[in-house]
Amino acid sequence: MAPATNTRKRHRNSAAAASTTTATVTATAAATGPASPSAIRRVSSTSSFTSGTPAPASSPSPSPSFNDSSTADVILSLNPQTSPLDAGESSSNLDSKHSDPVQIHLHSSVLHRSQYFDALLSGRWHNREPSSPSADVLRCNLPVSGPVHAYVTVLSLLYTDDFSLAITSASTALDLLPIALELLFEDCVKSCVKFLEAVPWTEEEESRVMNLTPFLKDEESSELLSRVSPEDKDSCEEMLFGLIQTAFNKQTNTASSKALVAKILREISNRDVARRVLERAFTEWLKVVKESLEEYSSPDFREDHDETEAMQRLNLHKATTYGRHLLWLVERMIELRVAEAAAKEWSEQPNFTADLQKASMDDSGRYLVPGFPAVIMRCTLKLAQAIAAGNILAARQIRTKLVEDWLPVVIVCKDYGLATLGSAKSLYSDLEETFLSIISTLPMSDAQLLLQKCLSFSTRSTDDCPHLVTAFNTWFRRASQTALPENPQ
């Protein structure tokens, strides 16, 4: 459903063109000619008015009552018919079709509140000669295009200044608003709009609101449109990015918040929006991790030793926290198949991997936050597995650089015992196997250089590293093959 735009706004008299109405006033031959209702340009009902023998206008009763036949000087007949103006099918409009006319007893003094009736009948009301009040009755026909009961409600509201009892739901306001627009009943229009501004809408009600906004004045429709028409074209991206930030910054229920944001990302219709938001978040959080690790690796030793250690601990904790956020982002990007940019950026981190090796070799670093390298290496594993599985179609240069830059980190972590901590053993084993799979996709010369560095994957028993044995066997098998014959010209 595309929201209406302000460019289609018209003045209320032009809004009448939504109704397909032409109004004519006819009288008996004895009546003096009424003023022409040319000021009314309402389109949605054809009204005809006839009167009995002309009679002098009677003084309105001090407090006329709606549909009071004993004091009414106007009898309005509502004739249901189909019309182009409809703010969308409401749940109650079926009773207005093919039903009998409904007669309503009204008062001219009250009908003045409707600019429609005021313009149509002002000539007749002002050009009469004094006569008996009992003979002063106008009979009017008004074809109606919506629910009859809604017309009756709007007409009854001419007799009160309190609309709160009649307008109790968005659906009711949407039933009454097009009729109030048709009859140019400004007080009712304002009350309906004010109510709609303040309450929630269903999807169907939102569609009806948008169908009506072109017939409202700019100041009336602006609040309604602002609910569904964002001022900033990038509002979806800002909203998603804000949700990710909020989920990451929560102190409690972080897992449930992340799960909800992940669901929103999966279900968003515009995949490009999700991609741009995730790439932006990935770049920003990676920058924080790199800066925190760099500050840890290059501390200011001019400070007190205890203070320096506290700052290093803080930097590592910060890097670990944002590293966990990075891992979540990587998982979402792979899930949505939008991780190409992340894989490329991850493969271009020689300084980052150098700092990570330094932190892994540092005794204090392993003591302060022993799990930090594993968090970062899980990001590496996720991206490498996606590349090896073909979920990320990475160019040869990216595959080569990924292994080239991150393989030394794996080796250092193994050499300094980090690969034996808790669940880290399976992590580094999976990394080895995945790197070897990627190496098998590279040209023989590149694979030769990288495989030589993988010798440290071996353990005391060759049975513990079958993936390494398989990788070398594959390379030697390919190297031993006779060169392929050249294609005949």
Short mmCIF file of C-alpha atoms in Angstrom, two decimals:
data_model
loop_
_atom_site.label_atom_id
_atom_site.label_comp_id
_atom_site.label_asym_id
_atom_site.label_seq_id
_atom_site.Cartn_x
_atom_site.Cartn_y
_atom_site.Cartn_z
CA MET A 1 0.00 0.00 0.00
CA ALA A 2 1.62 3.22 -1.17
CA PRO A 3 0.88 6.20 1.04
CA ALA A 4 -0.76 9.26 -0.49
CA THR A 5 1.40 12.31 -0.96
CA ASN A 6 0.86 15.91 -0.01
CA THR A 7 1.14 17.00 -3.62
CA ARG A 8 -2.43 15.90 -4.25
CA LYS A 9 -3.92 18.10 -1.54
CA ARG A 10 -6.82 20.30 -2.52
CA HIS A 11 -9.00 22.85 -0.75
CA ARG A 12 -12.05 21.45 0.96
CA ASN A 13 -14.34 22.68 -1.87
CA SER A 14 -12.20 20.71 -4.30
CA ALA A 15 -12.37 17.73 -1.99
CA ALA A 16 -16.04 17.63 -2.80
CA ALA A 17 -15.00 16.39 -6.21
CA ALA A 18 -14.39 13.02 -4.60
CA SER A 19 -18.12 12.45 -4.29
CA THR A 20 -19.52 12.88 -7.84
CA THR A 21 -22.35 15.12 -6.64
CA THR A 22 -24.24 17.77 -8.48
CA ALA A 23 -26.88 19.54 -6.44
CA THR A 24 -29.97 21.18 -7.87
CA VAL A 25 -32.84 22.88 -6.17
CA THR A 26 -36.32 22.80 -7.73
CA ALA A 27 -39.45 24.44 -6.46
CA THR A 28 -43.10 24.76 -7.38
CA ALA A 29 -44.11 27.40 -9.89
CA ALA A 30 -45.32 29.68 -7.13
CA ALA A 31 -41.91 29.81 -5.46
CA THR A 32 -39.50 32.59 -6.12
CA GLY A 33 -36.28 31.47 -7.77
CA PRO A 34 -33.71 30.20 -5.25
CA ALA A 35 -30.10 31.24 -5.16
CA SER A 36 -27.86 29.05 -7.29
CA PRO A 37 -25.77 26.58 -5.25
CA SER A 38 -22.80 26.98 -7.57
CA ALA A 39 -20.45 27.31 -4.61
CA ILE A 40 -20.93 23.58 -3.98
CA ARG A 41 -18.72 21.40 -6.14
CA ARG A 42 -19.26 18.14 -4.29
CA VAL A 43 -19.33 15.01 -6.41
CA SER A 44 -20.93 11.93 -4.91
CA SER A 45 -24.58 12.54 -4.57
CA THR A 46 -27.24 14.19 -6.68
CA SER A 47 -29.52 16.12 -4.39
CA SER A 48 -32.94 17.43 -5.35
CA PHE A 49 -35.09 19.61 -3.13
CA THR A 50 -38.79 20.37 -3.53
CA SER A 51 -41.05 22.42 -1.35
CA GLY A 52 -44.75 22.75 -0.82
CA THR A 53 -46.58 26.04 -1.02
CA PRO A 54 -44.17 28.82 -0.11
CA ALA A 55 -44.53 29.95 3.45
CA PRO A 56 -42.75 32.47 5.58
CA ALA A 57 -39.76 31.19 7.44
CA SER A 58 -40.49 30.19 10.98
CA SER A 59 -38.26 30.92 13.92
CA PRO A 60 -36.19 27.89 14.86
CA SER A 61 -36.96 26.27 18.14
CA PRO A 62 -34.54 27.18 20.92
CA SER A 63 -33.25 23.60 21.18
CA PRO A 64 -34.25 21.57 18.13
CA SER A 65 -33.92 17.81 18.45
CA PHE A 66 -32.64 15.44 15.82
CA ASN A 67 -35.37 13.70 13.82
CA ASP A 68 -38.13 15.58 15.66
CA SER A 69 -41.04 15.54 13.20
CA SER A 70 -43.10 17.98 15.26
CA THR A 71 -40.64 20.87 14.82
CA ALA A 72 -38.67 19.92 11.67
CA ASP A 73 -38.76 22.22 8.65
CA VAL A 74 -36.66 19.94 6.41
CA ILE A 75 -37.42 16.32 5.52
CA LEU A 76 -34.38 14.62 4.06
CA SER A 77 -34.73 11.31 2.22
CA LEU A 78 -31.53 9.23 2.11
CA ASN A 79 -31.48 7.02 -1.00
CA PRO A 80 -28.71 4.38 -0.99
CA GLN A 81 -26.73 3.97 -4.21
CA THR A 82 -23.26 2.95 -5.39
CA SER A 83 -20.74 5.75 -5.80
CA PRO A 84 -17.03 6.03 -6.69
CA LEU A 85 -16.29 7.79 -3.42
CA ASP A 86 -15.57 5.20 -0.80
CA ALA A 87 -12.75 5.28 1.66
CA GLY A 88 -12.36 1.56 1.26
CA GLU A 89 -14.90 -1.10 2.02
CA SER A 90 -15.85 -0.86 5.68
CA SER A 91 -17.26 -3.72 7.65
CA SER A 92 -20.63 -2.01 7.91
CA ASN A 93 -21.33 -0.64 4.44
CA LEU A 94 -23.19 -3.62 3.07
CA ASP A 95 -26.40 -2.56 4.81
CA SER A 96 -26.48 0.61 2.70
CA LYS A 97 -26.87 -1.14 -0.64
CA HIS A 98 -30.25 -1.91 -2.18
CA SER A 99 -32.12 -0.78 0.97
CA ASP A 100 -35.18 1.47 1.13
CA PRO A 101 -34.89 5.25 1.48
CA VAL A 102 -34.69 6.59 5.02
CA GLN A 103 -36.47 9.80 5.96
CA ILE A 104 -34.87 12.13 8.49
CA HIS A 105 -36.58 15.18 10.03
CA LEU A 106 -34.13 18.08 10.30
CA HIS A 107 -34.04 21.77 11.10
CA SER A 108 -32.80 24.51 8.83
CA SER A 109 -31.20 26.36 11.71
CA VAL A 110 -29.00 23.34 12.43
CA LEU A 111 -28.21 22.48 8.81
CA HIS A 112 -26.30 25.76 8.57
CA ARG A 113 -23.38 23.94 10.27
CA SER A 114 -22.93 22.04 7.01
CA GLN A 115 -21.54 24.32 4.31
CA TYR A 116 -23.08 21.96 1.78
CA PHE A 117 -26.65 22.44 3.01
CA ASP A 118 -26.01 26.08 3.84
CA ALA A 119 -25.03 26.92 0.25
CA LEU A 120 -27.76 24.79 -1.32
CA LEU A 121 -30.63 26.11 0.71
CA SER A 122 -29.58 29.61 1.72
CA GLY A 123 -31.34 31.14 -1.27
CA ARG A 124 -34.65 29.47 -0.50
CA TRP A 125 -34.44 30.24 3.22
CA HIS A 126 -33.73 33.93 2.63
CA ASN A 127 -36.10 34.60 -0.28
CA ARG A 128 -39.32 33.43 1.32
CA GLU A 129 -42.19 35.66 2.29
CA PRO A 130 -43.61 35.34 5.81
CA SER A 131 -46.15 32.56 6.07
CA SER A 132 -47.48 29.95 8.45
CA PRO A 133 -44.75 27.96 10.19
CA SER A 134 -46.66 24.76 9.67
CA ALA A 135 -46.39 25.10 5.90
CA ASP A 136 -42.64 25.81 5.90
CA VAL A 137 -41.28 22.32 5.08
CA LEU A 138 -38.64 21.43 2.51
CA ARG A 139 -38.46 17.91 1.11
CA CYS A 140 -35.03 16.80 -0.04
CA ASN A 141 -33.61 13.73 -1.75
CA LEU A 142 -29.98 12.82 -1.11
CA PRO A 143 -28.52 9.73 -2.79
CA VAL A 144 -25.95 8.25 -0.40
CA SER A 145 -22.83 6.34 -1.31
CA GLY A 146 -21.91 4.76 2.01
CA PRO A 147 -23.56 3.15 5.00
CA VAL A 148 -26.95 4.75 5.67
CA HIS A 149 -26.42 4.56 9.41
CA ALA A 150 -23.18 6.55 8.99
CA TYR A 151 -25.08 9.33 7.19
CA VAL A 152 -27.66 9.31 9.96
CA THR A 153 -24.89 9.57 12.55
CA VAL A 154 -23.24 12.51 10.79
CA LEU A 155 -26.59 14.31 10.49
CA SER A 156 -27.27 13.72 14.18
CA LEU A 157 -23.88 15.24 15.03
CA LEU A 158 -25.11 18.53 13.57
CA TYR A 159 -27.14 18.80 16.77
CA THR A 160 -24.24 18.53 19.20
CA ASP A 161 -20.78 19.86 19.89
CA ASP A 162 -19.68 16.66 21.65
CA PHE A 163 -18.60 14.02 19.16
CA SER A 164 -16.89 11.73 21.68
CA LEU A 165 -19.88 9.41 22.11
CA ALA A 166 -20.22 8.88 18.35
CA ILE A 167 -16.54 8.58 17.35
CA THR A 168 -15.29 5.69 19.46
CA SER A 169 -13.04 3.75 17.07
CA ALA A 170 -10.86 4.26 14.02
CA SER A 171 -13.35 2.26 11.95
CA THR A 172 -16.20 4.55 13.00
CA ALA A 173 -14.14 7.67 12.29
CA LEU A 174 -13.35 6.32 8.82
CA ASP A 175 -17.04 5.64 8.17
CA LEU A 176 -18.01 9.18 9.16
CA LEU A 177 -15.10 11.15 7.67
CA PRO A 178 -15.95 10.78 3.94
CA ILE A 179 -19.56 11.78 4.68
CA ALA A 180 -18.45 14.79 6.71
CA LEU A 181 -16.22 15.75 3.78
CA GLU A 182 -19.10 15.32 1.36
CA LEU A 183 -21.41 17.52 3.42
CA LEU A 184 -18.62 19.99 4.24
CA PHE A 185 -19.27 19.50 7.95
CA GLU A 186 -16.00 20.98 9.19
CA ASP A 187 -16.44 20.30 12.89
CA CYS A 188 -17.05 16.63 12.22
CA VAL A 189 -14.10 16.44 9.81
CA LYS A 190 -11.78 17.91 12.44
CA SER A 191 -13.05 15.54 15.13
CA CYS A 192 -12.59 12.48 12.91
CA VAL A 193 -9.08 13.55 11.92
CA LYS A 194 -8.13 14.33 15.52
CA PHE A 195 -9.33 10.88 16.61
CA LEU A 196 -7.44 9.13 13.79
CA GLU A 197 -4.26 10.99 14.70
CA ALA A 198 -4.38 9.62 18.25
CA VAL A 199 -5.26 5.93 17.84
CA PRO A 200 -3.56 2.89 16.26
CA TRP A 201 -4.78 1.57 12.89
CA THR A 202 -5.09 -1.89 11.46
CA GLU A 203 -3.57 -2.45 8.02
CA GLU A 204 -7.02 -2.14 6.44
CA GLU A 205 -7.73 1.08 8.35
CA GLU A 206 -4.36 2.48 7.29
CA SER A 207 -5.29 1.87 3.66
CA ARG A 208 -8.60 3.71 4.16
CA VAL A 209 -6.82 6.63 5.81
CA MET A 210 -4.43 6.92 2.88
CA ASN A 211 -7.34 6.89 0.43
CA LEU A 212 -8.89 9.85 2.24
CA THR A 213 -5.84 12.05 2.79
CA PRO A 214 -5.94 13.59 -0.72
CA PHE A 215 -9.29 15.16 0.20
CA LEU A 216 -8.04 16.73 3.41
CA LYS A 217 -6.36 20.07 3.86
CA ASP A 218 -2.59 20.00 4.27
CA GLU A 219 -2.75 20.83 7.96
CA GLU A 220 -5.27 18.04 8.50
CA SER A 221 -3.41 15.32 6.62
CA SER A 222 0.17 16.11 7.68
CA GLU A 223 -0.05 14.27 11.01
CA LEU A 224 -1.74 11.28 9.41
CA LEU A 225 0.83 11.06 6.62
CA SER A 226 3.77 11.49 8.99
CA ARG A 227 2.84 8.17 10.58
CA VAL A 228 3.39 6.21 7.36
CA SER A 229 5.60 8.50 5.23
CA PRO A 230 9.13 8.81 6.67
CA GLU A 231 10.84 12.13 6.09
CA ASP A 232 14.23 10.49 5.66
CA LYS A 233 14.65 8.05 2.78
CA ASP A 234 17.22 6.16 4.87
CA SER A 235 14.90 5.74 7.85
CA CYS A 236 14.66 1.94 7.40
CA GLU A 237 18.42 1.60 7.56
CA GLU A 238 18.69 3.89 10.56
CA MET A 239 15.95 1.96 12.33
CA LEU A 240 17.63 -1.40 11.73
CA PHE A 241 21.03 -0.08 12.75
CA GLY A 242 19.51 1.39 15.90
CA LEU A 243 17.91 -1.96 16.74
CA ILE A 244 21.26 -3.72 16.39
CA GLN A 245 22.95 -1.13 18.61
CA THR A 246 20.22 -1.42 21.23
CA ALA A 247 20.39 -5.22 21.26
CA PHE A 248 24.17 -5.13 21.68
CA ASN A 249 24.08 -2.51 24.44
CA LYS A 250 21.45 -4.21 26.60
CA GLN A 251 22.71 -5.41 29.95
CA THR A 252 20.03 -8.09 30.35
CA ASN A 253 18.13 -10.39 27.98
CA THR A 254 20.74 -9.77 25.31
CA ALA A 255 20.16 -13.17 23.70
CA SER A 256 16.42 -12.65 23.29
CA SER A 257 16.94 -9.15 21.90
CA LYS A 258 19.46 -10.42 19.37
CA ALA A 259 17.09 -13.23 18.40
CA LEU A 260 14.31 -10.72 17.74
CA VAL A 261 16.57 -8.50 15.63
CA ALA A 262 17.74 -11.57 13.70
CA LYS A 263 14.11 -12.43 12.95
CA ILE A 264 13.45 -8.88 11.73
CA LEU A 265 16.49 -9.05 9.47
CA ARG A 266 15.34 -12.37 8.01
CA GLU A 267 11.84 -11.09 7.29
CA ILE A 268 12.65 -7.63 5.95
CA SER A 269 11.47 -7.39 2.36
CA ASN A 270 14.35 -5.28 1.06
CA ARG A 271 17.47 -7.45 1.24
CA ASP A 272 19.71 -4.58 0.09
CA VAL A 273 18.70 -2.59 3.18
CA ALA A 274 19.69 -5.48 5.44
CA ARG A 275 22.96 -5.88 3.57
CA ARG A 276 23.91 -2.21 3.90
CA VAL A 277 23.02 -2.12 7.59
CA LEU A 278 24.98 -5.28 8.40
CA GLU A 279 28.00 -4.11 6.40
CA ARG A 280 27.95 -0.76 8.20
CA ALA A 281 27.70 -2.42 11.62
CA PHE A 282 30.42 -4.92 10.72
CA THR A 283 32.82 -2.16 9.68
CA GLU A 284 32.15 -0.06 12.78
CA TRP A 285 32.45 -2.92 15.27
CA LEU A 286 35.57 -4.28 13.57
CA LYS A 287 37.13 -0.83 13.90
CA VAL A 288 36.44 -0.84 17.66
CA VAL A 289 37.98 -4.31 18.05
CA LYS A 290 41.08 -3.32 16.08
CA GLU A 291 41.55 -0.05 18.00
CA SER A 292 41.11 -1.76 21.37
CA LEU A 293 43.60 -4.48 20.46
CA GLU A 294 46.05 -1.90 19.14
CA GLU A 295 45.83 0.05 22.40
CA TYR A 296 46.46 -3.16 24.32
CA SER A 297 49.44 -4.05 22.15
CA SER A 298 50.99 -0.56 22.49
CA PRO A 299 50.34 0.52 26.10
CA ASP A 300 51.56 3.79 27.59
CA PHE A 301 54.21 2.64 30.05
CA ARG A 302 54.58 6.15 31.46
CA GLU A 303 51.59 5.38 33.64
CA ASP A 304 51.64 3.43 36.89
CA HIS A 305 52.13 -0.32 36.38
CA ASP A 306 48.83 -1.22 38.04
CA GLU A 307 47.03 1.44 36.05
CA THR A 308 48.62 0.19 32.83
CA GLU A 309 47.49 -3.35 33.58
CA ALA A 310 43.98 -2.12 34.34
CA MET A 311 43.85 -0.25 31.04
CA GLN A 312 45.11 -3.30 29.17
CA ARG A 313 42.48 -5.45 30.84
CA LEU A 314 39.81 -2.91 29.90
CA ASN A 315 40.98 -2.81 26.28
CA LEU A 316 40.96 -6.59 25.98
CA HIS A 317 37.52 -6.86 27.56
CA LYS A 318 36.22 -4.24 25.16
CA ALA A 319 37.77 -6.04 22.20
CA THR A 320 36.24 -9.32 23.38
CA THR A 321 32.77 -7.81 23.81
CA TYR A 322 32.79 -6.22 20.38
CA GLY A 323 34.31 -9.40 18.97
CA ARG A 324 31.22 -11.29 20.13
CA HIS A 325 29.08 -8.68 18.41
CA LEU A 326 31.16 -9.20 15.26
CA LEU A 327 30.55 -12.93 15.42
CA TRP A 328 26.79 -12.36 15.60
CA LEU A 329 26.96 -10.00 12.62
CA VAL A 330 29.01 -12.49 10.60
CA GLU A 331 26.47 -15.21 11.32
CA ARG A 332 23.59 -12.98 10.21
CA MET A 333 25.40 -11.93 7.03
CA ILE A 334 26.15 -15.54 6.12
CA GLU A 335 22.57 -16.53 6.90
CA LEU A 336 21.23 -13.81 4.59
CA ARG A 337 23.95 -14.52 2.00
CA VAL A 338 25.25 -10.94 2.08
CA ALA A 339 28.73 -11.62 3.53
CA GLU A 340 30.87 -10.96 0.44
CA ALA A 341 32.05 -7.54 1.63
CA ALA A 342 32.78 -8.86 5.12
CA ALA A 343 34.88 -11.70 3.73
CA LYS A 344 36.87 -9.27 1.60
CA GLU A 345 37.46 -6.90 4.52
CA TRP A 346 38.43 -9.78 6.83
CA SER A 347 41.03 -10.93 4.32
CA GLU A 348 42.71 -7.50 4.31
CA GLN A 349 43.80 -7.28 7.96
CA PRO A 350 47.59 -7.77 8.17
CA ASN A 351 47.98 -5.29 11.04
CA PHE A 352 45.04 -6.72 12.94
CA THR A 353 46.32 -10.28 12.67
CA ALA A 354 49.80 -9.12 13.71
CA ASP A 355 48.37 -7.50 16.86
CA LEU A 356 46.32 -10.62 17.52
CA GLN A 357 49.43 -12.80 17.32
CA LYS A 358 51.21 -10.46 19.72
CA ALA A 359 48.33 -10.63 22.20
CA SER A 360 48.21 -14.43 21.92
CA MET A 361 51.92 -14.73 22.68
CA ASP A 362 51.74 -12.33 25.63
CA ASP A 363 51.50 -14.06 29.01
CA SER A 364 49.49 -11.24 30.58
CA GLY A 365 47.06 -11.22 27.66
CA ARG A 366 46.39 -14.93 28.02
CA TYR A 367 45.90 -14.37 31.74
CA LEU A 368 43.68 -11.29 31.52
CA VAL A 369 41.22 -12.46 28.86
CA PRO A 370 42.08 -16.00 27.78
CA GLY A 371 39.03 -16.35 25.54
CA PHE A 372 39.62 -13.31 23.33
CA PRO A 373 41.57 -15.01 20.49
CA ALA A 374 38.95 -17.75 20.25
CA VAL A 375 36.17 -15.18 19.76
CA ILE A 376 37.99 -13.60 16.83
CA MET A 377 38.98 -16.94 15.34
CA ARG A 378 35.33 -18.05 15.38
CA CYS A 379 34.60 -15.12 13.06
CA THR A 380 37.42 -16.34 10.83
CA LEU A 381 36.06 -19.89 10.89
CA LYS A 382 32.52 -18.81 9.97
CA LEU A 383 33.72 -16.80 6.98
CA ALA A 384 36.19 -19.46 5.87
CA GLN A 385 33.56 -22.21 6.06
CA ALA A 386 31.12 -20.11 4.03
CA ILE A 387 33.81 -19.58 1.39
CA ALA A 388 34.75 -23.26 1.31
CA ALA A 389 31.07 -24.26 1.00
CA GLY A 390 30.42 -21.79 -1.81
CA ASN A 391 27.97 -19.69 0.21
CA ILE A 392 30.38 -16.81 -0.32
CA LEU A 393 31.81 -16.70 -3.84
CA ALA A 394 35.16 -15.13 -3.06
CA ALA A 395 37.73 -14.27 -5.70
CA ARG A 396 41.05 -16.15 -5.74
CA GLN A 397 42.89 -13.14 -4.28
CA ILE A 398 40.48 -13.02 -1.34
CA ARG A 399 40.78 -16.75 -0.67
CA THR A 400 44.56 -16.53 -0.81
CA LYS A 401 44.82 -13.49 1.47
CA LEU A 402 42.38 -14.93 4.00
CA VAL A 403 44.54 -18.02 4.52
CA GLU A 404 47.81 -16.10 4.20
CA ASP A 405 46.93 -13.54 6.91
CA TRP A 406 45.04 -15.75 9.35
CA LEU A 407 47.04 -18.98 9.11
CA PRO A 408 49.88 -17.51 11.26
CA VAL A 409 47.34 -16.70 13.99
CA VAL A 410 46.19 -20.32 14.04
CA ILE A 411 49.80 -21.49 14.29
CA VAL A 412 50.63 -19.09 17.15
CA CYS A 413 47.53 -20.10 19.08
CA LYS A 414 48.50 -23.76 18.73
CA ASP A 415 52.11 -23.09 19.71
CA TYR A 416 51.12 -21.19 22.86
CA GLY A 417 48.56 -23.68 24.02
CA LEU A 418 45.44 -21.63 23.30
CA ALA A 419 44.14 -24.37 21.02
CA THR A 420 43.84 -26.74 23.97
CA LEU A 421 41.59 -24.55 26.15
CA GLY A 422 38.09 -25.92 26.55
CA SER A 423 36.11 -25.95 23.31
CA ALA A 424 38.95 -24.22 21.47
CA LYS A 425 40.42 -27.56 20.43
CA SER A 426 37.58 -28.28 18.01
CA LEU A 427 37.63 -24.64 16.86
CA TYR A 428 41.25 -24.78 15.71
CA SER A 429 40.84 -28.26 14.27
CA ASP A 430 37.93 -26.98 12.16
CA LEU A 431 40.00 -23.97 11.12
CA GLU A 432 42.84 -26.20 9.95
CA GLU A 433 40.53 -28.40 7.92
CA THR A 434 38.72 -25.42 6.38
CA PHE A 435 41.95 -23.62 5.47
CA LEU A 436 43.21 -26.78 3.78
CA SER A 437 39.97 -26.97 1.79
CA ILE A 438 40.42 -23.39 0.63
CA ILE A 439 44.07 -24.05 -0.24
CA SER A 440 42.93 -26.87 -2.50
CA THR A 441 41.03 -24.28 -4.59
CA LEU A 442 44.15 -22.19 -5.26
CA PRO A 443 46.70 -22.47 -8.07
CA MET A 444 49.43 -25.04 -7.45
CA SER A 445 52.11 -22.39 -6.81
CA ASP A 446 50.04 -20.61 -4.14
CA ALA A 447 49.00 -23.90 -2.58
CA GLN A 448 52.64 -25.02 -2.40
CA LEU A 449 53.68 -21.98 -0.34
CA LEU A 450 50.72 -22.16 2.04
CA LEU A 451 50.85 -25.93 2.57
CA GLN A 452 54.45 -25.70 3.75
CA LYS A 453 53.27 -23.36 6.54
CA CYS A 454 50.60 -25.88 7.51
CA LEU A 455 53.14 -28.47 8.61
CA SER A 456 52.68 -27.24 12.18
CA PHE A 457 49.18 -28.73 12.05
CA SER A 458 50.83 -32.12 12.54
CA THR A 459 50.89 -33.82 15.92
CA ARG A 460 52.87 -36.70 17.40
CA SER A 461 50.66 -39.14 15.50
CA THR A 462 49.75 -38.84 11.84
CA ASP A 463 46.45 -40.46 12.71
CA ASP A 464 45.45 -37.26 14.53
CA CYS A 465 45.69 -35.07 11.40
CA PRO A 466 44.15 -36.96 8.47
CA HIS A 467 43.05 -33.66 6.89
CA LEU A 468 46.69 -32.57 6.60
CA VAL A 469 47.76 -35.89 5.10
CA THR A 470 44.92 -35.69 2.57
CA ALA A 471 45.87 -32.14 1.59
CA PHE A 472 49.51 -33.09 0.89
CA ASN A 473 48.51 -36.23 -0.99
CA THR A 474 46.16 -34.17 -3.16
CA TRP A 475 48.85 -31.62 -3.96
CA PHE A 476 51.46 -34.28 -4.87
CA ARG A 477 48.92 -36.17 -6.98
CA ARG A 478 48.19 -33.04 -8.98
CA ALA A 479 51.89 -32.14 -9.21
CA SER A 480 52.72 -35.61 -10.56
CA GLN A 481 50.20 -35.43 -13.37
CA THR A 482 51.47 -35.05 -16.91
CA ALA A 483 50.89 -31.58 -18.25
CA LEU A 484 47.62 -31.30 -20.12
CA PRO A 485 47.99 -31.25 -23.89
CA GLU A 486 47.52 -27.90 -25.53
CA ASN A 487 44.26 -27.32 -27.33
CA PRO A 488 44.66 -27.77 -31.08
CA GLN A 489 44.44 -24.55 -33.01
#
